[in-house]
GROMACS .gro file of C-alpha atoms in nm:
model
  405
    1MET     CA    1  10.173   8.330   8.755
    2MET     CA    2  10.395   8.203   9.033
    3ARG     CA    3  10.408   8.413   9.346
    4LYS     CA    4  10.753   8.548   9.435
    5VAL     CA    5  10.876   8.583   9.792
    6LEU     CA    6  11.186   8.789   9.872
    7ILE     CA    7  11.380   8.699  10.187
    8ALA     CA    8  11.650   8.911  10.351
    9GLY     CA    9  11.882   8.697  10.562
   10GLY     CA   10  12.022   8.346  10.528
   11GLY     CA   11  12.028   8.230  10.889
   12ILE     CA   12  11.804   7.963  11.037
   13GLY     CA   13  11.496   8.188  11.021
   14GLY     CA   14  11.556   8.294  10.660
   15LEU     CA   15  11.624   7.939  10.540
   16SER     CA   16  11.315   7.813  10.724
   17ALA     CA   17  11.096   8.076  10.558
   18ALA     CA   18  11.250   7.998  10.218
   19LEU     CA   19  11.191   7.624  10.256
   20ALA     CA   20  10.834   7.664  10.377
   21CYS     CA   21  10.746   7.904  10.094
   22ALA     CA   22  10.914   7.691   9.828
   23ARG     CA   23  10.734   7.378   9.949
   24ALA     CA   24  10.405   7.570   9.919
   25GLY     CA   25  10.476   7.655   9.556
   26ALA     CA   26  10.628   8.003   9.558
   27GLU     CA   27  10.929   8.128   9.370
   28VAL     CA   28  11.180   8.235   9.633
   29ALA     CA   29  11.476   8.472   9.614
   30LEU     CA   30  11.692   8.483   9.927
   31PHE     CA   31  11.960   8.747   9.982
   32GLU     CA   32  12.245   8.690  10.228
   33ARG     CA   33  12.507   8.960  10.281
   34SER     CA   34  12.789   8.714  10.365
   35ALA     CA   35  12.994   8.555  10.091
   36GLU     CA   36  12.903   8.206  10.212
   37PHE     CA   37  12.637   8.036  10.422
   38SER     CA   38  12.769   7.965  10.770
   39GLU     CA   39  12.662   7.948  11.134
   40PHE     CA   40  12.855   7.998  11.455
   41GLY     CA   41  12.931   7.690  11.659
   42ALA     CA   42  12.671   7.680  11.935
   43GLY     CA   43  12.399   7.445  12.042
   44ILE     CA   44  12.022   7.476  12.004
   45GLN     CA   45  11.747   7.301  12.195
   46LEU     CA   46  11.450   7.195  11.981
   47GLY     CA   47  11.131   7.141  12.178
   48PRO     CA   48  10.844   6.925  12.046
   49ASN     CA   49  10.672   7.240  11.915
   50VAL     CA   50  10.963   7.292  11.674
   51VAL     CA   51  11.041   6.929  11.592
   52LYS     CA   52  10.683   6.877  11.470
   53ILE     CA   53  10.729   7.156  11.217
   54LEU     CA   54  11.063   7.024  11.094
   55TYR     CA   55  10.913   6.675  11.056
   56GLY     CA   56  10.630   6.830  10.854
   57TRP     CA   57  10.888   6.975  10.617
   58GLY     CA   58  11.026   6.627  10.552
   59LEU     CA   59  11.340   6.666  10.766
   60GLN     CA   60  11.294   6.373  11.004
   61GLN     CA   61  11.566   6.156  10.853
   62ALA     CA   62  11.810   6.447  10.822
   63LEU     CA   63  11.752   6.541  11.185
   64HIS     CA   64  11.802   6.187  11.312
   65ALA     CA   65  12.147   6.182  11.150
   66VAL     CA   66  12.280   6.476  11.354
   67VAL     CA   67  12.077   6.538  11.671
   68ALA     CA   68  12.115   6.417  12.026
   69CYS     CA   69  11.803   6.303  12.211
   70PRO     CA   70  11.855   6.379  12.581
   71ASP     CA   71  11.667   6.158  12.823
   72ARG     CA   72  11.591   6.428  13.078
   73LEU     CA   73  11.635   6.791  13.181
   74GLN     CA   74  11.789   6.825  13.525
   75VAL     CA   75  11.811   7.144  13.734
   76ARG     CA   76  12.089   7.160  13.995
   77SER     CA   77  12.220   7.413  14.243
   78ALA     CA   78  12.542   7.567  14.113
   79MET     CA   79  12.666   7.616  14.468
   80THR     CA   80  12.588   7.281  14.634
   81GLY     CA   81  12.538   7.053  14.334
   82SER     CA   82  12.208   6.923  14.474
   83GLU     CA   83  11.930   6.827  14.235
   84LEU     CA   84  11.639   7.073  14.239
   85GLY     CA   85  11.408   6.929  13.973
   86VAL     CA   86  11.380   6.698  13.671
   87LEU     CA   87  11.172   6.702  13.353
   88ARG     CA   88  11.156   6.368  13.172
   89LEU     CA   89  11.238   6.401  12.803
   90GLY     CA   90  11.304   6.109  12.567
   91GLU     CA   91  11.004   5.885  12.512
   92GLU     CA   92  10.796   6.056  12.780
   93ILE     CA   93  10.790   6.402  12.623
   94ALA     CA   94  10.742   6.251  12.276
   95ARG     CA   95  10.436   6.062  12.405
   96ARG     CA   96  10.300   6.375  12.573
   97TYR     CA   97  10.341   6.619  12.284
   98GLY     CA   98  10.367   6.407  11.968
   99ALA     CA   99  10.735   6.475  11.895
  100PRO     CA  100  11.068   6.434  12.075
  101TYR     CA  101  11.294   6.693  12.238
  102TYR     CA  102  11.624   6.725  12.051
  103THR     CA  103  11.950   6.912  12.097
  104ILE     CA  104  12.152   7.003  11.791
  105HIS     CA  105  12.461   7.192  11.680
  106ARG     CA  106  12.347   7.520  11.527
  107ALA     CA  107  12.560   7.461  11.217
  108ASP     CA  108  12.402   7.116  11.168
  109LEU     CA  109  12.050   7.263  11.170
  110HIS     CA  110  12.154   7.536  10.930
  111ALA     CA  111  12.321   7.284  10.697
  112LEU     CA  112  12.022   7.049  10.679
  113LEU     CA  113  11.784   7.338  10.606
  114LEU     CA  114  12.017   7.457  10.329
  115ALA     CA  115  12.045   7.106  10.184
  116ALA     CA  116  11.666   7.069  10.183
  117LEU     CA  117  11.632   7.402  10.005
  118GLN     CA  118  11.882   7.304   9.738
  119GLN     CA  119  11.694   6.978   9.680
  120GLN     CA  120  11.358   7.155   9.673
  121GLY     CA  121  11.439   7.378   9.377
  122GLY     CA  122  11.269   7.703   9.283
  123VAL     CA  123  11.491   7.901   9.518
  124ALA     CA  124  11.756   8.154   9.415
  125LEU     CA  125  12.020   8.174   9.689
  126ASN     CA  126  12.209   8.500   9.647
  127LEU     CA  127  12.531   8.534   9.847
  128ALA     CA  128  12.729   8.855   9.900
  129SER     CA  129  12.402   9.039   9.842
  130SER     CA  130  12.359   9.326  10.086
  131VAL     CA  131  12.009   9.470  10.120
  132VAL     CA  132  12.007   9.850  10.116
  133SER     CA  133  11.635   9.933  10.136
  134PHE     CA  134  11.289   9.840  10.011
  135GLU     CA  135  10.997  10.022   9.850
  136GLN     CA  136  10.636   9.906   9.858
  137THR     CA  137  10.367   9.974   9.600
  138ASP     CA  138  10.005   9.864   9.568
  139THR     CA  139  10.110   9.572   9.349
  140ASP     CA  140  10.457   9.459   9.459
  141ILE     CA  141  10.768   9.533   9.662
  142ALA     CA  142  11.114   9.625   9.535
  143LEU     CA  143  11.430   9.534   9.722
  144GLN     CA  144  11.725   9.764   9.658
  145LEU     CA  145  12.053   9.575   9.675
  146ALA     CA  146  12.411   9.695   9.668
  147HIS     CA  147  12.566   9.771   9.326
  148ASP     CA  148  12.236   9.921   9.203
  149GLU     CA  149  12.063   9.583   9.174
  150VAL     CA  150  11.688   9.562   9.230
  151ALA     CA  151  11.474   9.256   9.303
  152ARG     CA  152  11.094   9.263   9.283
  153GLY     CA  153  10.841   9.030   9.441
  154ASP     CA  154  10.499   9.001   9.603
  155LEU     CA  155  10.622   9.024   9.960
  156LEU     CA  156  10.939   9.061  10.165
  157VAL     CA  157  11.040   8.857  10.469
  158GLY     CA  158  11.285   9.040  10.694
  159ALA     CA  159  11.489   8.765  10.858
  160ASP     CA  160  11.808   8.967  10.888
  161GLY     CA  161  11.870   8.927  11.259
  162GLY     CA  162  11.855   9.135  11.573
  163TRP     CA  163  12.015   9.437  11.408
  164SER     CA  164  11.776   9.411  11.114
  165GLY     CA  165  11.800   9.684  10.851
  166ILE     CA  166  11.454   9.584  10.725
  167ARG     CA  167  11.309   9.648  11.071
  168GLN     CA  168  11.483   9.983  11.097
  169GLN     CA  169  11.325  10.105  10.773
  170LEU     CA  170  10.986   9.960  10.866
  171LEU     CA  171  10.965  10.067  11.232
  172ALA     CA  172  11.257  10.304  11.301
  173ASP     CA  173  11.260  10.192  11.665
  174GLY     CA  174  11.630  10.179  11.741
  175THR     CA  175  11.852   9.882  11.816
  176PRO     CA  176  11.844   9.601  12.075
  177GLN     CA  177  11.983   9.711  12.411
  178PRO     CA  178  12.241   9.531  12.627
  179THR     CA  179  12.102   9.336  12.922
  180GLY     CA  180  12.415   9.329  13.135
  181HIS     CA  181  12.436   8.951  13.087
  182LEU     CA  182  12.731   8.782  12.916
  183ALA     CA  183  12.710   8.437  12.756
  184TYR     CA  184  13.027   8.229  12.737
  185ARG     CA  185  12.973   7.947  12.485
  186ALA     CA  186  13.186   7.641  12.415
  187LEU     CA  187  13.176   7.302  12.245
  188VAL     CA  188  13.388   7.019  12.386
  189SER     CA  189  13.441   6.669  12.251
  190GLN     CA  190  13.291   6.428  12.505
  191ALA     CA  191  13.563   6.175  12.425
  192ARG     CA  192  13.818   6.422  12.562
  193LEU     CA  193  13.629   6.479  12.886
  194PRO     CA  194  13.673   6.268  13.199
  195GLU     CA  195  13.395   6.012  13.233
  196HIS     CA  196  13.222   6.196  13.519
  197LEU     CA  197  13.185   6.512  13.307
  198ARG     CA  198  13.022   6.346  13.006
  199SER     CA  199  12.646   6.375  12.973
  200THR     CA  200  12.343   6.253  12.779
  201GLN     CA  201  12.102   6.500  12.939
  202VAL     CA  202  12.030   6.871  12.961
  203THR     CA  203  12.158   7.015  13.289
  204ALA     CA  204  12.093   7.368  13.414
  205TRP     CA  205  12.306   7.487  13.707
  206LEU     CA  206  12.149   7.784  13.890
  207GLY     CA  207  12.332   8.026  14.119
  208PRO     CA  208  12.344   8.390  14.231
  209LYS     CA  209  12.391   8.620  13.929
  210MET     CA  210  12.485   8.324  13.706
  211HIS     CA  211  12.375   7.998  13.553
  212VAL     CA  212  12.528   7.731  13.330
  213VAL     CA  213  12.352   7.505  13.080
  214GLN     CA  214  12.507   7.195  12.925
  215TYR     CA  215  12.373   6.937  12.682
  216PRO     CA  216  12.494   6.694  12.413
  217VAL     CA  217  12.494   6.774  12.040
  218CYS     CA  218  12.626   6.606  11.722
  219ARG     CA  219  12.472   6.265  11.799
  220GLY     CA  220  12.595   6.304  12.157
  221GLU     CA  221  12.960   6.323  12.056
  222TRP     CA  222  13.006   6.683  12.170
  223LEU     CA  223  12.896   6.872  12.479
  224ASN     CA  224  12.757   7.224  12.439
  225VAL     CA  225  12.823   7.445  12.742
  226VAL     CA  226  12.683   7.796  12.798
  227ALA     CA  227  12.776   7.999  13.107
  228ILE     CA  228  12.581   8.319  13.175
  229VAL     CA  229  12.722   8.582  13.412
  230HIS     CA  230  12.656   8.949  13.479
  231GLY     CA  231  12.885   9.206  13.318
  232GLN     CA  232  12.956   9.427  13.018
  233VAL     CA  233  13.193   9.415  12.721
  234GLN     CA  234  13.334   9.689  12.504
  235GLY     CA  235  13.299   9.706  12.127
  236ASP     CA  236  13.031   9.647  11.866
  237MET     CA  237  12.741   9.475  12.041
  238SER     CA  238  12.597   9.351  11.711
  239HIS     CA  239  12.881   9.095  11.680
  240TRP     CA  240  12.863   8.815  11.934
  241ASP     CA  241  13.192   8.643  11.860
  242HIS     CA  242  13.401   8.836  12.110
  243SER     CA  243  13.715   8.655  12.225
  244GLY     CA  244  13.616   8.475  12.545
  245ASN     CA  245  13.858   8.472  12.838
  246ALA     CA  246  13.865   8.130  13.004
  247THR     CA  247  14.062   8.257  13.304
  248GLU     CA  248  13.808   8.532  13.369
  249LEU     CA  249  13.516   8.287  13.363
  250GLN     CA  250  13.696   8.041  13.589
  251LYS     CA  251  13.751   8.323  13.837
  252ARG     CA  252  13.384   8.428  13.826
  253LEU     CA  253  13.265   8.071  13.893
  254SER     CA  254  13.533   7.972  14.142
  255ALA     CA  255  13.282   7.944  14.429
  256THR     CA  256  13.059   7.690  14.253
  257CYS     CA  257  13.037   7.322  14.346
  258LYS     CA  258  13.315   7.085  14.243
  259PRO     CA  259  13.131   6.907  13.955
  260LEU     CA  260  13.048   7.239  13.787
  261HIS     CA  261  13.386   7.388  13.861
  262ASP     CA  262  13.555   7.082  13.711
  263LEU     CA  263  13.346   7.124  13.396
  264ILE     CA  264  13.441   7.490  13.358
  265LEU     CA  265  13.810   7.404  13.406
  266ALA     CA  266  13.783   7.130  13.139
  267VAL     CA  267  13.677   7.378  12.868
  268PRO     CA  268  13.988   7.514  12.691
  269ALA     CA  269  13.832   7.808  12.504
  270TRP     CA  270  13.513   8.013  12.503
  271ARG     CA  271  13.331   8.251  12.272
  272LEU     CA  272  13.176   8.551  12.443
  273TRP     CA  273  12.836   8.695  12.354
  274ALA     CA  274  12.697   9.012  12.512
  275LEU     CA  275  12.321   8.956  12.527
  276SER     CA  276  12.108   9.234  12.380
  277ILE     CA  277  11.730   9.226  12.341
  278ARG     CA  278  11.418   9.433  12.284
  279PRO     CA  279  11.120   9.454  12.520
  280PRO     CA  280  10.849   9.192  12.458
  281MET     CA  281  10.640   9.270  12.150
  282ARG     CA  282  10.354   9.514  12.214
  283SER     CA  283  10.145   9.481  11.898
  284ALA     CA  284  10.105   9.304  11.565
  285GLN     CA  285  10.264   9.606  11.397
  286GLU     CA  286  10.603   9.483  11.516
  287GLN     CA  287  10.557   9.157  11.321
  288ALA     CA  288  10.432   9.282  10.983
  289GLN     CA  289  10.323   9.592  10.795
  290GLY     CA  290  10.207   9.619  10.436
  291ARG     CA  291  10.402   9.373  10.221
  292VAL     CA  292  10.679   9.325  10.480
  293ALA     CA  293  10.682   9.046  10.738
  294LEU     CA  294  10.945   9.031  11.011
  295LEU     CA  295  11.061   8.693  11.134
  296GLY     CA  296  11.284   8.560  11.413
  297ASP     CA  297  11.528   8.797  11.582
  298ALA     CA  298  11.435   9.078  11.343
  299ALA     CA  299  11.091   9.076  11.505
  300HIS     CA  300  11.154   8.947  11.858
  301PRO     CA  301  11.512   8.907  11.979
  302MET     CA  302  11.498   8.724  12.311
  303LEU     CA  303  11.712   8.595  12.593
  304PRO     CA  304  11.807   8.226  12.558
  305TYR     CA  305  11.658   8.138  12.898
  306LEU     CA  306  11.364   7.949  12.751
  307ALA     CA  307  11.572   7.789  12.472
  308GLN     CA  308  11.324   7.905  12.207
  309GLY     CA  309  11.500   8.172  11.998
  310ALA     CA  310  11.548   7.952  11.692
  311GLY     CA  311  11.222   7.775  11.769
  312MET     CA  312  11.015   8.093  11.745
  313ALA     CA  313  11.179   8.180  11.411
  314ILE     CA  314  11.084   7.836  11.275
  315GLU     CA  315  10.731   7.875  11.411
  316ASP     CA  316  10.711   8.217  11.245
  317ALA     CA  317  10.798   8.060  10.910
  318ALA     CA  318  10.539   7.783  10.949
  319VAL     CA  319  10.259   8.019  11.051
  320LEU     CA  320  10.346   8.269  10.778
  321VAL     CA  321  10.303   8.005  10.509
  322ARG     CA  322   9.990   7.869  10.676
  323MET     CA  323   9.823   8.211  10.664
  324LEU     CA  324   9.931   8.264  10.302
  325GLU     CA  325   9.798   7.922  10.201
  326ARG     CA  326   9.464   7.982  10.370
  327GLY     CA  327   9.429   8.309  10.182
  328GLY     CA  328   9.502   8.149   9.845
  329PHE     CA  329   9.830   8.336   9.801
  330PHE     CA  330  10.009   8.046   9.635
  331ALA     CA  331   9.732   7.984   9.383
  332ASP     CA  332   9.786   8.115   9.030
  333ALA     CA  333   9.655   8.466   9.079
  334ALA     CA  334   9.694   8.757   8.843
  335ALA     CA  335   9.651   9.015   9.116
  336ASP     CA  336   9.624   9.053   9.491
  337GLY     CA  337   9.283   8.957   9.621
  338ALA     CA  338   9.202   8.735   9.324
  339ALA     CA  339   9.141   8.447   9.563
  340GLY     CA  340   8.871   8.646   9.742
  341PRO     CA  341   8.803   8.970   9.931
  342GLY     CA  342   9.052   9.051  10.204
  343ASN     CA  343   9.314   8.815  10.064
  344GLY     CA  344   9.559   9.073   9.938
  345VAL     CA  345   9.915   9.041  10.061
  346PRO     CA  346   9.890   9.313  10.332
  347SER     CA  347   9.578   9.147  10.474
  348LEU     CA  348   9.741   8.804  10.478
  349LEU     CA  349  10.054   8.935  10.646
  350GLN     CA  350   9.838   9.109  10.903
  351ARG     CA  351   9.676   8.774  10.983
  352TYR     CA  352  10.024   8.626  11.027
  353ALA     CA  353  10.118   8.910  11.262
  354VAL     CA  354   9.801   8.869  11.469
  355GLN     CA  355   9.866   8.496  11.498
  356ARG     CA  356  10.228   8.538  11.608
  357TRP     CA  357  10.295   8.849  11.812
  358GLN     CA  358  10.129   8.751  12.140
  359ARG     CA  359  10.294   8.409  12.154
  360ASN     CA  360  10.632   8.563  12.072
  361ALA     CA  361  10.578   8.829  12.338
  362ARG     CA  362  10.491   8.561  12.593
  363VAL     CA  363  10.812   8.370  12.516
  364GLN     CA  364  11.018   8.691  12.535
  365ALA     CA  365  10.864   8.783  12.871
  366ARG     CA  366  10.902   8.431  13.013
  367ALA     CA  367  11.270   8.425  12.910
  368ILE     CA  368  11.329   8.756  13.092
  369ARG     CA  369  11.148   8.622  13.399
  370ASN     CA  370  11.356   8.305  13.389
  371GLY     CA  371  11.671   8.517  13.403
  372THR     CA  372  11.556   8.665  13.733
  373ILE     CA  373  11.465   8.322  13.871
  374PHE     CA  374  11.780   8.148  13.748
  375HIS     CA  375  12.011   8.414  13.893
  376ALA     CA  376  11.829   8.462  14.223
  377GLY     CA  377  12.026   8.483  14.545
  378ALA     CA  378  11.950   8.459  14.917
  379LEU     CA  379  11.577   8.440  14.997
  380LEU     CA  380  11.444   8.439  14.639
  381GLY     CA  381  11.686   8.161  14.548
  382LEU     CA  382  11.578   7.959  14.851
  383GLY     CA  383  11.214   8.000  14.754
  384ARG     CA  384  11.294   7.890  14.398
  385ASN     CA  385  11.473   7.579  14.520
  386VAL     CA  386  11.189   7.481  14.755
  387ALA     CA  387  10.928   7.535  14.482
  388MET     CA  388  11.120   7.314  14.239
  389LYS     CA  389  11.156   7.034  14.490
  390VAL     CA  390  10.789   7.048  14.591
  391LEU     CA  391  10.631   7.094  14.246
  392GLY     CA  392  10.893   6.898  14.051
  393GLU     CA  393  10.811   6.821  13.689
  394GLY     CA  394  10.493   7.027  13.697
  395LEU     CA  395  10.700   7.344  13.733
  396LEU     CA  396  10.940   7.258  13.449
  397ASP     CA  397  10.689   7.131  13.195
  398MET     CA  398  10.531   7.391  12.965
  399PRO     CA  399  10.229   7.254  12.777
  400TRP     CA  400  10.138   7.601  12.644
  401LEU     CA  401  10.475   7.608  12.466
  402TYR     CA  402  10.543   7.247  12.369
  403ARG     CA  403  10.200   7.181  12.217
  404GLY     CA  404  10.303   7.416  11.938
  405VAL     CA  405  10.098   7.624  11.697
   0.00000   0.00000   0.00000
């Protein structure tokens, strides 16, 4: 008997879980509510902790075809333009942690995961399939879909995003709450930028109540720019693709240094995202219960100030399959626990939750803390700048994160 894994959600987290489970030998059924697979145009930073996992899934060649490999991460003052600190990337970080640091267009990562899944086989990709609810029993789990369809499997992975319906049924703990931070996102062809605005590195500009991050994607041909400011928007907070107002952003950042101001003026259009999150995870119960495992934003939506949102979803998928493999889940088993005592699905998912929740909580908390540091003004900002100049790379490097799981 082949084990069957049900997955709700066809974003990066859902596709990662599907690929990892299929590679381990499970039958996979993935359900995506949209009529087609797609991703919004935004960049993602992939630290060595994530790249190692993707390489392990056989995606090295596919990644090399689309990523950019920045040579360093530079932190600058948004007001004066002065350099505050540098972290060497490129060959140095690859030597230190066993894998490089990449930047990638979100749609490119999604597309290569989807292509790998389609080549893998054993995966049913169901589009326009809205998940209504689930019901667990001692022997399986049933997923109720729209139009009275039902899918049954051994376990369910809830990878249906920050406003996860799976999480709501499992935990009934409300929705993510707005942070008062707005993210303006844009992609600009580097060929259309003046020479002095083009870049092969990651640059973070820090200023009072704002910061801007820029880095290359699409083999370096495009520049991803994200500007974070304080404010609120009206409307449905679960949809991030609000119409961005370039004039409004230019006004907000008018007091910044000339190089940053020139960059903002060079961007013709923005997409606006109101950032909403949950508090850092407080227990393993927020990661899995019974036959249901939560993954990615469904479990731990986080601020992008550590550049690890997609990374933690991919780590979730890798650790989930690792725990299932160690418990004999993918072996031909007629019933839960056939591989040994304590190896039933709920027990295995609990091991996954125990392995993941504290690391995810640490990343969530560090991202929140970074927001305070990035946006500091007056005395706190001065202290931040002095600390970066004195401690340099030691302050920017994060061995606990980049070594991976």
